[in-house]
CSV table of C-alpha atoms in Angstrom, one decimal:
chain,number,residue,atom,x,y,z
A,109,ASP,CA,0.0,0.0,0.0
A,110,THR,CA,1.3,3.4,-1.0
A,111,GLU,CA,1.1,6.4,1.3
A,112,VAL,CA,1.1,8.8,-1.6
A,113,THR,CA,-2.3,8.8,-3.2
A,114,GLN,CA,-2.9,9.9,-6.8
A,115,THR,CA,-6.2,10.5,-8.5
A,116,PRO,CA,-7.6,9.6,-10.9
A,117,LYS,CA,-5.9,6.3,-11.7
A,118,HIS,CA,-6.7,6.6,-15.4
A,119,LEU,CA,-7.6,9.6,-17.5
A,120,VAL,CA,-8.5,9.9,-21.2
A,121,MET,CA,-8.7,13.4,-22.6
A,122,GLY,CA,-8.9,15.2,-25.9
A,123,MET,CA,-6.3,17.7,-27.0
A,124,THR,CA,-8.5,20.6,-26.3
A,125,ASN,CA,-9.6,19.5,-22.8
A,126,LYS,CA,-8.5,20.9,-19.4
A,127,LYS,CA,-8.0,18.4,-16.6
A,128,SER,CA,-6.1,18.1,-13.3
A,129,LEU,CA,-4.2,15.4,-11.6
A,130,LYS,CA,-4.1,15.3,-7.9
A,131,CYS,CA,-1.6,13.9,-5.4
A,132,GLU,CA,-1.9,13.8,-1.6
A,133,GLN,CA,0.4,12.7,1.2
A,134,HIS,CA,-0.1,12.8,5.0
A,135,MET,CA,3.4,11.8,6.1
A,136,GLY,CA,4.4,15.4,6.9
A,137,HIS,CA,6.8,15.4,3.9
A,138,ARG,CA,8.0,18.9,2.8
A,139,ALA,CA,9.1,18.0,-0.7
A,140,MET,CA,6.9,16.8,-3.5
A,141,TYR,CA,7.6,15.9,-7.1
A,142,TRP,CA,6.0,15.2,-10.4
A,143,TYR,CA,7.5,12.7,-12.8
A,144,LYS,CA,6.6,11.5,-16.3
A,145,GLN,CA,7.2,7.8,-17.2
A,146,LYS,CA,7.0,6.4,-20.7
A,147,ALA,CA,6.7,2.6,-21.2
A,148,LYS,CA,9.8,0.6,-20.4
A,149,LYS,CA,11.7,3.8,-19.4
A,150,PRO,CA,12.8,5.3,-16.1
A,151,PRO,CA,10.8,8.3,-14.7
A,152,GLU,CA,11.7,11.7,-15.9
A,153,LEU,CA,11.6,14.6,-13.4
A,154,MET,CA,9.2,17.4,-14.3
A,155,PHE,CA,8.8,19.6,-11.1
A,156,VAL,CA,10.1,19.8,-7.6
A,157,TYR,CA,8.3,21.6,-4.7
A,158,SER,CA,10.1,22.3,-1.5
A,159,TYR,CA,8.1,23.8,1.4
A,160,GLU,CA,5.3,24.6,-1.0
A,161,LYS,CA,7.5,26.6,-3.3
A,162,LEU,CA,8.5,25.5,-6.8
A,163,SER,CA,12.2,24.8,-6.7
A,164,ILE,CA,12.8,23.0,-10.0
A,165,ASN,CA,11.0,23.1,-13.4
A,166,GLU,CA,12.8,20.8,-15.8
A,167,SER,CA,12.0,22.9,-18.9
A,168,VAL,CA,8.5,21.4,-19.0
A,169,PRO,CA,6.1,22.8,-21.6
A,170,SER,CA,3.6,25.4,-20.3
A,171,ARG,CA,0.7,23.1,-21.1
A,172,PHE,CA,1.6,21.4,-17.8
A,173,SER,CA,1.0,23.7,-14.8
A,174,PRO,CA,1.9,22.5,-11.3
A,175,GLU,CA,0.3,23.9,-8.1
A,176,CYS,CA,1.0,23.2,-4.4
A,177,PRO,CA,-2.0,24.5,-2.4
A,178,ASN,CA,-0.7,23.2,0.9
A,179,SER,CA,2.0,20.9,2.3
A,180,SER,CA,0.0,17.8,1.7
A,181,LEU,CA,-1.4,18.4,-1.7
A,182,LEU,CA,0.1,18.7,-5.2
A,183,ASN,CA,-1.8,19.2,-8.4
A,184,LEU,CA,-0.8,19.1,-12.0
A,185,HIS,CA,-3.1,21.1,-14.4
A,186,LEU,CA,-3.2,19.9,-18.0
A,187,HIS,CA,-4.3,22.0,-21.0
A,188,ALA,CA,-4.0,21.5,-24.7
A,189,LEU,CA,-1.9,18.3,-24.4
A,190,GLN,CA,-0.4,16.5,-27.3
A,191,PRO,CA,-0.5,12.8,-28.1
A,192,GLU,CA,3.1,12.4,-27.1
A,193,ASP,CA,2.1,13.5,-23.6
A,194,SER,CA,0.4,10.1,-23.1
A,195,ALA,CA,2.3,8.5,-20.2
A,196,LEU,CA,2.2,7.4,-16.6
A,197,TYR,CA,2.4,10.5,-14.4
A,198,LEU,CA,3.9,9.8,-11.0
A,199,CYS,CA,3.9,11.9,-7.9
A,200,ALA,CA,6.5,11.4,-5.1
A,201,SER,CA,7.2,13.0,-1.7
A,202,SER,CA,10.1,13.0,0.7
A,203,GLN,CA,10.8,14.3,4.2
A,204,ASP,CA,13.1,16.9,2.6
A,205,LEU,CA,15.1,17.1,-0.6
A,206,GLU,CA,17.9,15.0,0.7
A,207,TRP,CA,15.7,12.1,1.8
A,208,PRO,CA,14.4,9.1,-0.1
A,209,GLN,CA,11.4,9.7,-2.3
A,210,HIS,CA,8.2,7.7,-1.9
A,211,PHE,CA,6.0,7.3,-5.0
A,212,GLY,CA,2.3,7.0,-5.7
A,213,ASP,CA,0.9,4.5,-8.1
A,214,GLY,CA,0.5,7.1,-10.8
A,215,THR,CA,-2.2,8.4,-13.2
A,216,ARG,CA,-2.2,6.7,-16.6
A,217,LEU,CA,-3.0,9.5,-19.1
A,218,SER,CA,-4.1,8.9,-22.7
A,219,ILE,CA,-4.4,11.8,-25.1
A,220,LEU,CA,-6.7,11.2,-28.0
B,818,GLY,CA,27.7,15.0,-14.5
B,819,ASN,CA,25.8,12.3,-12.6
B,820,SER,CA,24.8,9.1,-14.2
B,821,VAL,CA,23.7,5.5,-13.4
B,822,THR,CA,24.5,2.5,-15.6
B,823,GLN,CA,22.5,-0.6,-15.0
B,824,MET,CA,22.9,-4.1,-16.3
B,825,GLU,CA,20.7,-4.5,-19.4
B,826,GLY,CA,17.9,-7.0,-19.2
B,827,PRO,CA,15.7,-8.7,-19.4
B,828,VAL,CA,16.9,-11.1,-16.8
B,829,THR,CA,15.0,-14.5,-16.7
B,830,LEU,CA,15.6,-16.8,-13.7
B,831,SER,CA,14.0,-19.9,-12.3
B,832,GLU,CA,12.5,-19.8,-8.8
B,833,GLU,CA,15.1,-20.1,-6.0
B,834,ALA,CA,18.0,-18.9,-8.3
B,835,PHE,CA,20.5,-16.3,-7.2
B,836,LEU,CA,20.0,-12.8,-8.5
B,837,THR,CA,22.5,-10.1,-9.2
B,838,ILE,CA,21.7,-6.9,-11.0
B,839,ASN,CA,24.7,-4.7,-11.6
B,840,CYS,CA,24.7,-0.9,-11.0
B,841,THR,CA,27.5,1.5,-11.4
B,842,TYR,CA,27.4,5.3,-11.1
B,843,THR,CA,29.4,8.5,-11.6
B,844,ALA,CA,28.8,11.4,-9.3
B,845,THR,CA,30.2,14.9,-8.9
B,846,GLY,CA,29.3,15.3,-5.3
B,847,TYR,CA,28.2,13.1,-2.3
B,848,PRO,CA,25.9,10.3,-3.5
B,849,SER,CA,23.2,8.4,-1.8
B,850,LEU,CA,22.1,5.3,-3.6
B,851,PHE,CA,18.7,3.6,-3.9
B,852,TRP,CA,17.1,0.6,-5.5
B,853,TYR,CA,13.4,1.0,-6.5
B,854,VAL,CA,11.1,-1.8,-7.7
B,855,GLN,CA,8.1,-1.3,-10.0
B,856,TYR,CA,5.5,-4.0,-10.3
B,857,PRO,CA,3.2,-4.1,-13.3
B,858,GLY,CA,0.6,-1.3,-13.2
B,859,GLU,CA,2.1,0.3,-10.1
B,860,GLY,CA,4.4,3.1,-9.1
B,861,LEU,CA,7.9,2.8,-7.8
B,862,GLN,CA,8.5,1.3,-4.3
B,863,LEU,CA,11.7,2.1,-2.4
B,864,LEU,CA,13.4,-1.3,-2.0
B,865,LEU,CA,16.6,-0.3,-0.1
B,866,LYS,CA,19.0,2.5,0.3
B,867,ALA,CA,22.6,3.4,1.3
B,868,THR,CA,23.8,6.9,2.2
B,869,LYS,CA,27.5,6.4,2.7
B,870,ALA,CA,30.4,4.2,1.6
B,871,ASP,CA,30.3,0.6,2.8
B,872,ASP,CA,26.7,0.9,4.0
B,873,LYS,CA,24.6,-2.1,3.2
B,874,GLY,CA,21.0,-1.7,2.5
B,875,SER,CA,18.7,-4.7,2.9
B,876,ASN,CA,15.0,-5.4,2.6
B,877,LYS,CA,12.8,-8.5,1.8
B,878,GLY,CA,15.9,-10.6,1.2
B,879,PHE,CA,17.5,-8.1,-1.2
B,880,GLU,CA,20.8,-6.6,-0.4
B,881,ALA,CA,23.1,-4.0,-1.9
B,882,THR,CA,26.4,-2.5,-0.6
B,883,TYR,CA,27.6,1.0,-1.5
B,884,ARG,CA,31.2,0.5,-2.8
B,885,LYS,CA,32.9,3.8,-3.3
B,886,GLU,CA,36.1,2.2,-4.6
B,887,THR,CA,34.3,0.6,-7.5
B,888,THR,CA,31.4,3.2,-7.7
B,889,SER,CA,29.0,0.3,-7.6
B,890,PHE,CA,25.7,-0.6,-5.8
B,891,HIS,CA,24.8,-4.1,-7.1
B,892,LEU,CA,21.5,-5.7,-6.1
B,893,GLU,CA,21.5,-9.3,-4.9
B,894,LYS,CA,19.1,-11.8,-3.6
B,895,GLY,CA,19.9,-15.4,-2.6
B,896,SER,CA,16.7,-17.1,-3.7
B,897,VAL,CA,14.2,-15.3,-6.0
B,898,GLN,CA,10.5,-16.0,-6.1
B,899,VAL,CA,7.9,-15.6,-8.8
B,900,SER,CA,6.5,-12.6,-6.9
B,901,ASP,CA,9.9,-10.8,-7.4
B,902,SER,CA,9.1,-10.4,-11.2
B,903,ALA,CA,9.2,-6.6,-11.7
B,904,VAL,CA,11.3,-3.8,-13.1
B,905,TYR,CA,14.2,-2.8,-10.9
B,906,PHE,CA,15.7,0.8,-11.0
B,907,CYS,CA,19.0,1.8,-9.5
B,908,ALA,CA,19.0,5.5,-8.6
B,909,LEU,CA,21.4,8.2,-7.4
B,910,LEU,CA,20.8,11.4,-5.3
B,911,VAL,CA,23.9,13.6,-5.2
B,912,ALA,CA,24.4,16.3,-2.6
B,913,ASN,CA,26.9,19.2,-2.9
B,914,ALA,CA,29.5,20.1,-0.3
B,915,GLY,CA,26.8,21.9,1.7
B,916,GLY,CA,24.6,18.8,1.8
B,917,THR,CA,22.0,20.1,-0.7
B,918,SER,CA,20.8,17.7,-3.4
B,919,TYR,CA,17.8,19.7,-4.8
B,920,GLY,CA,15.9,16.4,-4.9
B,921,LYS,CA,17.1,15.4,-8.4
B,922,LEU,CA,17.2,11.6,-8.6
B,923,THR,CA,19.2,10.1,-11.5
B,924,PHE,CA,17.8,6.7,-12.6
B,925,GLY,CA,19.4,3.9,-14.4
B,926,GLN,CA,17.5,2.5,-17.4
B,927,GLY,CA,15.8,-0.3,-15.4
B,928,THR,CA,16.2,-4.0,-15.5
B,929,ILE,CA,13.2,-6.3,-16.2
B,930,LEU,CA,13.3,-9.4,-14.0
B,931,THR,CA,11.1,-12.4,-14.8
B,932,VAL,CA,11.1,-15.4,-12.5
B,933,HIS,CA,9.6,-18.7,-13.7
B,934,PRO,CA,8.2,-21.4,-11.3
């Protein structure tokens, strides 16, 4: 059982839709992360939040917009995505940036 | 820069066989090393970790020792089970002299393990 909860588990959207992915943790962790994972590949870092502030954006296209409303919650807002954005989106959290990261089960996103 | 090289798979073993998955790294600062496992349809689970040279991480029968002299962190298990079938990722988190890592994990390419009864 994972302590990082991601919703929804699956999402299918058209290229003109707007949707959001949600991630929640109640472990008191102060760092949270978004990753993108394509099939048979390792996760690729997208964003890092530390103490609710964005600390790293790995040159992610602006059609992905992260938000950290509070220390337990991380959102990823999606708009005008492309078919190549279809992937598994993983959220992770850690006690601080130097601590091991704990992952959720991901949202499998399909863009039509 | 920082990088992780993992043994290419897939690896196919019979139940109760001995497992080794090789992992070597290059790092420009002070590394911590991790093994993650990903079961089909799931996210990554932290399997074990080591934060300084000669540390041995262990969990669920898996072990790995952080060898600074060979820049390696090989994963081993004495007797694998069918339920160990998964993808295994070696990962590196590098801190600078001030102890800051910025949270940027560097992953190896992953090794697919299949265990047959």
